[in-house]
Every structure is written in structure tokens, then in C-alpha cells.
Tab-separated table of C-alpha atoms in Angstrom:
chain	number	residue	atom	x	y	z
I	4	MET	CA	0.553	-39.855	-16.966
I	5	SER	CA	-0.273	-36.144	-16.868
I	6	LYS	CA	-3.971	-34.999	-16.668
I	7	SER	CA	-5.496	-31.909	-18.039
I	8	ILE	CA	-8.472	-29.803	-16.865
I	9	THR	CA	-10.323	-27.593	-19.191
I	10	ILE	CA	-11.627	-24.303	-17.619
I	11	ASN	CA	-13.676	-21.829	-19.484
I	12	ALA	CA	-15.016	-18.303	-18.801
I	13	GLU	CA	-18.257	-19.414	-17.286
I	14	ASP	CA	-16.263	-21.612	-14.847
I	15	ILE	CA	-14.244	-18.522	-13.907
I	16	LEU	CA	-17.394	-16.378	-13.348
I	17	ASP	CA	-18.978	-19.100	-11.241
I	18	GLN	CA	-15.956	-19.262	-8.963
I	19	VAL	CA	-15.935	-15.564	-8.546
I	20	LYS	CA	-19.558	-15.591	-7.508
I	21	LEU	CA	-18.901	-18.442	-5.078
I	22	SER	CA	-15.900	-16.706	-3.689
I	23	LEU	CA	-17.902	-13.759	-2.959
I	24	LYS	CA	-15.781	-11.515	-5.164
I	25	THR	CA	-18.412	-10.325	-7.647
I	26	TYR	CA	-18.650	-6.792	-5.902
I	27	ASP	CA	-14.922	-6.429	-6.002
I	28	ILE	CA	-14.734	-7.293	-9.713
I	29	VAL	CA	-17.678	-4.922	-10.582
I	30	GLU	CA	-15.986	-2.083	-8.586
I	31	ALA	CA	-12.791	-2.578	-10.484
I	32	ILE	CA	-14.597	-2.585	-13.814
I	33	ILE	CA	-16.377	0.742	-12.689
I	34	THR	CA	-13.093	2.236	-11.585
I	35	ARG	CA	-11.565	1.596	-15.082
I	36	GLN	CA	-14.536	3.029	-16.795
I	37	VAL	CA	-14.497	6.139	-14.488
I	38	ILE	CA	-10.792	6.589	-15.327
I	39	ALA	CA	-11.404	5.962	-19.256
I	40	ASN	CA	-14.050	8.558	-19.204
I	41	ALA	CA	-11.967	11.202	-17.268
I	42	VAL	CA	-9.117	10.403	-19.789
I	43	ALA	CA	-11.175	10.957	-22.794
I	44	LYS	CA	-12.564	14.446	-21.293
I	45	ALA	CA	-8.898	15.540	-20.645
I	46	GLY	CA	-7.747	14.443	-23.994
I	47	ILE	CA	-4.864	12.519	-22.533
I	48	LYS	CA	-2.734	10.434	-25.012
I	49	ILE	CA	0.261	8.195	-24.296
I	50	GLU	CA	3.141	8.644	-26.446
I	51	THR	CA	5.377	5.654	-27.560
I	52	GLU	CA	8.361	6.813	-25.361
I	53	GLU	CA	6.010	7.235	-22.365
I	54	LEU	CA	4.603	3.679	-22.847
I	55	GLN	CA	8.133	2.168	-23.055
I	56	GLU	CA	9.241	4.061	-20.064
I	57	MET	CA	6.058	2.743	-18.042
I	58	ALA	CA	6.535	-0.719	-19.282
I	59	ASP	CA	10.124	-0.643	-17.713
I	60	LYS	CA	8.699	0.727	-14.432
I	61	TYR	CA	6.089	-1.805	-14.492
I	62	ARG	CA	8.468	-4.680	-14.910
I	63	LEU	CA	10.653	-3.245	-12.198
I	64	MET	CA	7.545	-2.880	-9.833
I	65	HIS	CA	6.798	-6.608	-10.294
I	66	GLN	CA	10.624	-7.575	-10.073
I	67	LEU	CA	10.529	-8.712	-13.689
I	68	HIS	CA	14.293	-8.299	-14.501
I	69	SER	CA	14.689	-10.158	-17.659
I	70	ALA	CA	12.390	-11.288	-20.631
I	71	GLU	CA	12.330	-14.677	-19.307
I	72	ASP	CA	10.960	-13.259	-15.993
I	73	THR	CA	8.353	-11.361	-17.753
I	74	HIS	CA	7.220	-14.442	-20.012
I	75	ALA	CA	6.984	-16.533	-16.940
I	76	TRP	CA	4.933	-13.968	-15.112
I	77	MET	CA	2.567	-13.600	-18.054
I	78	LYS	CA	2.080	-17.195	-18.393
I	79	GLN	CA	1.440	-17.669	-14.520
I	80	ASN	CA	-1.260	-14.962	-14.805
I	81	ASN	CA	-2.672	-16.219	-17.991
I	82	LEU	CA	-1.778	-13.025	-19.955
I	83	SER	CA	-0.875	-12.546	-23.626
I	84	LEU	CA	1.542	-9.933	-24.848
I	85	ASP	CA	-1.538	-7.845	-25.847
I	86	ASP	CA	-2.932	-8.115	-22.260
I	87	PHE	CA	0.357	-7.146	-20.788
I	88	GLU	CA	0.564	-4.021	-23.082
I	89	GLU	CA	-2.989	-3.230	-22.166
I	90	LEU	CA	-1.937	-3.418	-18.402
I	91	VAL	CA	0.907	-0.986	-19.015
I	92	TYR	CA	-1.075	1.230	-21.056
I	93	ASN	CA	-3.901	1.593	-18.488
I	94	HIS	CA	-1.361	2.104	-15.729
I	95	ALA	CA	0.258	4.851	-17.819
I	96	LEU	CA	-3.201	6.469	-18.260
I	97	SER	CA	-3.931	6.336	-14.580
I	98	THR	CA	-0.603	7.976	-13.997
I	99	LYS	CA	-0.786	10.710	-16.435
I	100	LEU	CA	-4.437	11.400	-15.369
I	101	ALA	CA	-3.362	11.738	-11.773
I	102	VAL	CA	-0.656	14.256	-12.825
I	103	HIS	CA	-3.241	16.284	-14.854
I	104	LEU	CA	-5.816	16.217	-11.970
I	105	PHE	CA	-3.583	16.953	-9.052
I	106	GLY	CA	-0.144	18.144	-10.241
I	107	ASP	CA	-0.678	21.627	-9.195
I	108	LYS	CA	-2.366	20.514	-5.874
I	109	ILE	CA	0.617	18.494	-4.521
I	110	GLU	CA	2.730	21.168	-3.126
I	111	PRO	CA	-0.116	23.057	-1.323
I	112	TYR	CA	-1.454	19.740	-0.003
I	113	PHE	CA	2.067	18.765	1.417
I	114	TYR	CA	2.428	22.176	3.241
I	115	GLU	CA	-1.158	21.800	4.597
I	116	HIS	CA	-0.549	18.050	5.777
I	117	LYS	CA	3.269	18.301	6.393
I	118	LEU	CA	3.005	16.943	9.956
I	119	ASP	CA	1.273	13.819	8.664
I	120	TYR	CA	4.209	12.867	6.546
I	121	ASP	CA	6.866	13.292	9.279
I	122	GLY	CA	8.417	9.898	9.957
I	123	VAL	CA	9.859	7.996	12.814
I	124	VAL	CA	12.395	5.221	13.040
I	125	MET	CA	11.079	3.002	15.841
I	126	HIS	CA	11.361	-0.268	17.832
I	127	GLU	CA	8.445	-1.609	19.662
I	128	VAL	CA	7.487	-4.424	22.154
I	129	ILE	CA	3.861	-5.017	22.823
I	130	PHE	CA	2.828	-6.419	26.245
I	131	ASP	CA	-0.456	-7.762	27.767
I	132	ASN	CA	0.658	-6.641	31.301
I	133	LYS	CA	0.989	-2.930	32.025
I	134	ASP	CA	2.898	-3.381	35.264
I	135	LEU	CA	5.694	-5.583	33.467
I	136	ALA	CA	5.819	-2.853	30.756
I	137	LEU	CA	6.469	-0.290	33.353
I	138	GLU	CA	8.806	-2.275	35.347
I	139	LEU	CA	11.076	-2.972	32.124
I	140	PHE	CA	10.893	0.683	31.123
I	141	TYR	CA	12.204	2.024	34.523
I	142	ALA	CA	14.859	-0.836	34.316
I	143	ILE	CA	15.902	0.553	30.951
I	144	GLY	CA	15.963	4.145	32.401
I	145	GLU	CA	18.141	2.859	35.212
I	146	GLY	CA	20.475	1.271	32.842
I	147	GLU	CA	19.954	-2.279	34.306
I	148	MET	CA	19.099	-3.604	30.847
I	149	SER	CA	18.705	-2.337	27.216
I	150	PHE	CA	15.712	-1.956	25.025
I	151	TYR	CA	17.321	-4.677	22.840
I	152	ASP	CA	17.567	-7.096	25.925
I	153	VAL	CA	13.905	-6.426	26.557
I	154	ALA	CA	12.868	-7.102	22.744
I	155	HIS	CA	15.046	-10.277	22.633
I	156	GLN	CA	13.521	-11.626	25.815
I	157	TYR	CA	9.787	-10.727	25.350
I	158	ILE	CA	8.981	-10.640	21.478
I	159	GLU	CA	7.635	-14.115	20.480
I	160	ASP	CA	7.903	-13.467	16.651
I	161	LYS	CA	11.331	-14.874	15.708
I	162	GLU	CA	12.094	-12.374	12.692
I	163	LEU	CA	10.869	-9.304	14.742
I	164	ARG	CA	12.941	-10.592	17.742
I	165	ARG	CA	16.218	-10.815	15.657
I	166	LYS	CA	15.497	-7.262	14.498
I	167	GLY	CA	15.086	-5.985	18.177
I	168	GLY	CA	11.589	-4.955	17.493
I	169	TYR	CA	12.476	-2.775	14.578
I	170	ARG	CA	9.253	-1.384	12.837
I	171	GLY	CA	11.154	0.682	10.268
I	172	ILE	CA	10.050	4.130	9.159
I	173	LEU	CA	6.612	4.899	9.996
I	174	TYR	CA	4.561	7.929	9.404
I	175	ARG	CA	2.306	9.929	11.775
I	176	GLN	CA	-0.741	8.936	9.805
I	177	ASP	CA	0.199	5.306	10.220
I	178	LEU	CA	0.119	5.570	13.943
I	179	LYS	CA	-2.722	5.691	16.513
I	180	PRO	CA	-3.122	9.284	17.723
I	181	GLU	CA	-2.267	8.399	21.308
I	182	ILE	CA	0.997	6.796	19.961
I	183	SER	CA	1.974	9.419	17.476
I	184	ALA	CA	1.419	12.161	20.060
I	185	ALA	CA	3.931	10.554	22.452
I	186	ILE	CA	6.458	9.562	19.785
I	187	PHE	CA	6.631	13.018	18.110
I	188	ALA	CA	7.049	14.637	21.466
I	189	ALA	CA	10.140	12.651	22.109
I	190	LYS	CA	13.591	13.647	22.092
I	191	PRO	CA	15.531	10.748	20.256
I	192	PRO	CA	16.982	8.422	20.996
I	193	GLN	CA	14.543	7.774	23.833
I	194	VAL	CA	12.441	5.089	25.249
I	195	ILE	CA	8.970	6.466	25.802
I	196	LYS	CA	6.695	5.543	28.754
I	197	PRO	CA	4.345	2.526	27.975
I	198	ILE	CA	1.130	3.475	26.033
I	199	VAL	CA	-2.099	1.345	26.490
I	200	THR	CA	-4.156	0.786	23.370
I	201	ALA	CA	-6.777	-1.772	22.405
I	202	LYS	CA	-3.711	-3.745	20.947
I	203	GLY	CA	-1.826	-4.044	24.263
I	204	VAL	CA	0.819	-2.055	26.110
I	205	HIS	CA	3.430	-0.358	23.824
I	206	LEU	CA	6.822	0.041	25.023
I	207	ILE	CA	8.660	2.005	22.112
I	208	PHE	CA	12.204	3.094	21.451
I	209	VAL	CA	12.261	6.131	19.349
I	210	GLU	CA	15.460	6.098	17.428
I	211	GLU	CA	15.028	8.911	15.034
I	212	ILE	CA	12.341	11.604	14.050
I	213	ILE	CA	12.486	12.218	10.361
I	214	GLU	CA	11.303	15.721	9.044
I	215	ILE	CA	10.421	14.569	5.456
I	216	GLN	CA	10.978	16.624	2.322
I	217	LEU	CA	8.810	17.045	-0.819
I	218	ASP	CA	10.993	14.687	-3.106
I	219	ASN	CA	9.898	12.853	-6.089
I	220	TRP	CA	8.882	9.693	-4.016
I	221	LEU	CA	6.623	11.862	-1.874
I	222	ARG	CA	5.139	13.802	-4.777
I	223	ASN	CA	4.202	10.504	-6.320
I	224	LYS	CA	2.665	9.271	-2.994
I	225	ILE	CA	0.616	12.458	-2.560
I	226	ALA	CA	-0.610	12.296	-6.215
I	227	THR	CA	-1.549	8.538	-5.631
I	228	ASP	CA	-3.249	9.472	-2.325
I	229	LEU	CA	-5.316	12.312	-3.982
I	230	PHE	CA	-6.025	10.123	-7.112
I	231	ASN	CA	-7.440	7.323	-4.715
I	232	GLU	CA	-9.665	9.798	-2.969
I	233	TRP	CA	-10.988	11.003	-6.216
I	234	ILE	CA	-11.810	7.502	-7.383
I	235	ASN	CA	-13.582	6.683	-4.036
I	236	ARG	CA	-15.660	9.732	-4.435
I	237	SER	CA	-16.454	8.764	-8.098
I	238	LEU	CA	-17.338	5.235	-6.847
I	239	SER	CA	-19.595	6.435	-4.203
I	240	GLN	CA	-22.442	7.470	-6.687
I	241	PHE	CA	-22.575	3.722	-7.666
I	242	LYS	CA	-22.970	2.531	-4.086
I	243	SER	CA	-26.829	2.525	-4.490
I	244	VAL	CA	-26.472	-0.428	-6.982
I	245	THR	CA	-27.057	-3.418	-4.861
I	246	ASN	CA	-28.212	-5.973	-7.533
I	247	ILE	CA	-25.886	-6.981	-10.485
I	248	GLU	CA	-27.177	-8.948	-13.241
I	249	ILE	CA	-24.912	-10.362	-15.802
I	250	VAL	CA	-27.086	-10.822	-18.897
I	251	GLN	CA	-25.061	-12.983	-21.133
I	252	ILE	CA	-21.590	-14.564	-21.241
I	253	THR	CA	-19.995	-15.539	-24.460
I	254	THR	CA	-17.536	-18.196	-23.982
I	255	GLN	CA	-15.140	-20.159	-26.158
I	256	ASN	CA	-14.219	-23.410	-24.663
I	257	ALA	CA	-10.720	-24.713	-25.105
I	258	SER	CA	-10.514	-27.561	-27.603
């Protein structure tokens, strides 16, 4: 025999408080209002074609490849069709606002910060013992073993070990300064001398240095980065608000 539980808006609000999520929710609400005010000031409108294009991108972003996938996702997140359309519409507004605010700033920003976007294809093993890392570094240099041998023997994480310590493509801004300096001074393919950080002793194989180009993906990333910085600056004026009082909740209990 199945059992049912009725959850109303007040239950959800109580759980938000008990989960210590009130500030996060309030910050999200303020962010939405900041964006809405900027959109109104700029006179930004979303055309039907733009909304449909954004809906397609939104479904792709959430891996909703069919109508059935979309309906299941909406049900899981307790969203109505109107809610979904509002999500897409707000996302479209944010995207268009970012272009409006920063479209002409992307290229200058890229050339000013180009080095930050250079990438590296790298593999990494992290040790606790510097002497061991140095010993293995010299062994690789002498051809006594390969970096893959070291990764296969000393990496505990099963998936990472299978990939030979492969970290994917990382960017200069993703790396600690002491690591990025050594990596981008390397001449790939090269294993660089172990580097000590608070995390441990890093033995790194630099497979390839990628000098990134200003393509559509990077344009979107820079626009997003600039937009997020603008949002954070806009939010900072509200940081002095330490007490939040929710005056009234109107609830409609499920029958």
C-alpha cells in the first residue's frame, strides 16, 4: 500500500532555513532583480525566434534530448510548463544582457588577458614524499620507466590511474602560480621537475601547450566571466544586509 506525504510552501521555507540556505536563496532573488532592472533600463526584448533557440540550447545543456526527457526532468524538479518557459526566458534575458553590456569589451579583454587563457594538456601524479618524486623524475629522465608506469603504480584513484593521471585541458588561471610558471616554461612533451605545494609534491607530464584563439566558445566564456563579475559587484551593495525578515507567506495546501 503506497503512502503519500503533503508538502506545502511553509514546509519548504522551514527546510530552507534549517538547511542554512536562506542567504543563498535571498542572494539568488536579489540577482534576479538586479538583472531585471538592468534589462528594463536597456530596453531588452526577447523575440519568439530567440526564445525558441534558447529553449533548444537549454534542453541541450541539461541533456534533454526528447520531449519525454524534458517532461521527466520538469516533473523531477516540480516545474510546470510555465515554469520551464520562465526559466528559459530568464536565461535568454541574462544572455542578451551580457552581450549588451560586454559585447564590445570581449576582444580587448582577451588581448589584455590572453596568457590567462592559454591551455595545457597535462598528466599529474601527486606524492607526499619529495624524495620519492625526485627519484621517479630522474628515473623517467634516464628512460628506466615511463610517466605512465609511475601513474599506474602510484595513483590510488582507480579512474585517474586508468587515464595515466590525465587532467585534461587546464588553463593558466586554473593552476597555482608556482605550477603554471613551470608548466608554461616547458617544451612539450616534457616531464617537469617535481613542484611542492600545500597539496603535495606534483610530478607533471606536459603533453601539449595550447595557444588559445578567440573563437565563439571563448567569447561566450569571457562574456560570462565579465557578467558574473558585474553581478558580484552589484550584489556587494547588499552585503550590509545581515537580517532578513520574511513577513508573510501565502500557502495553498494540497488537497
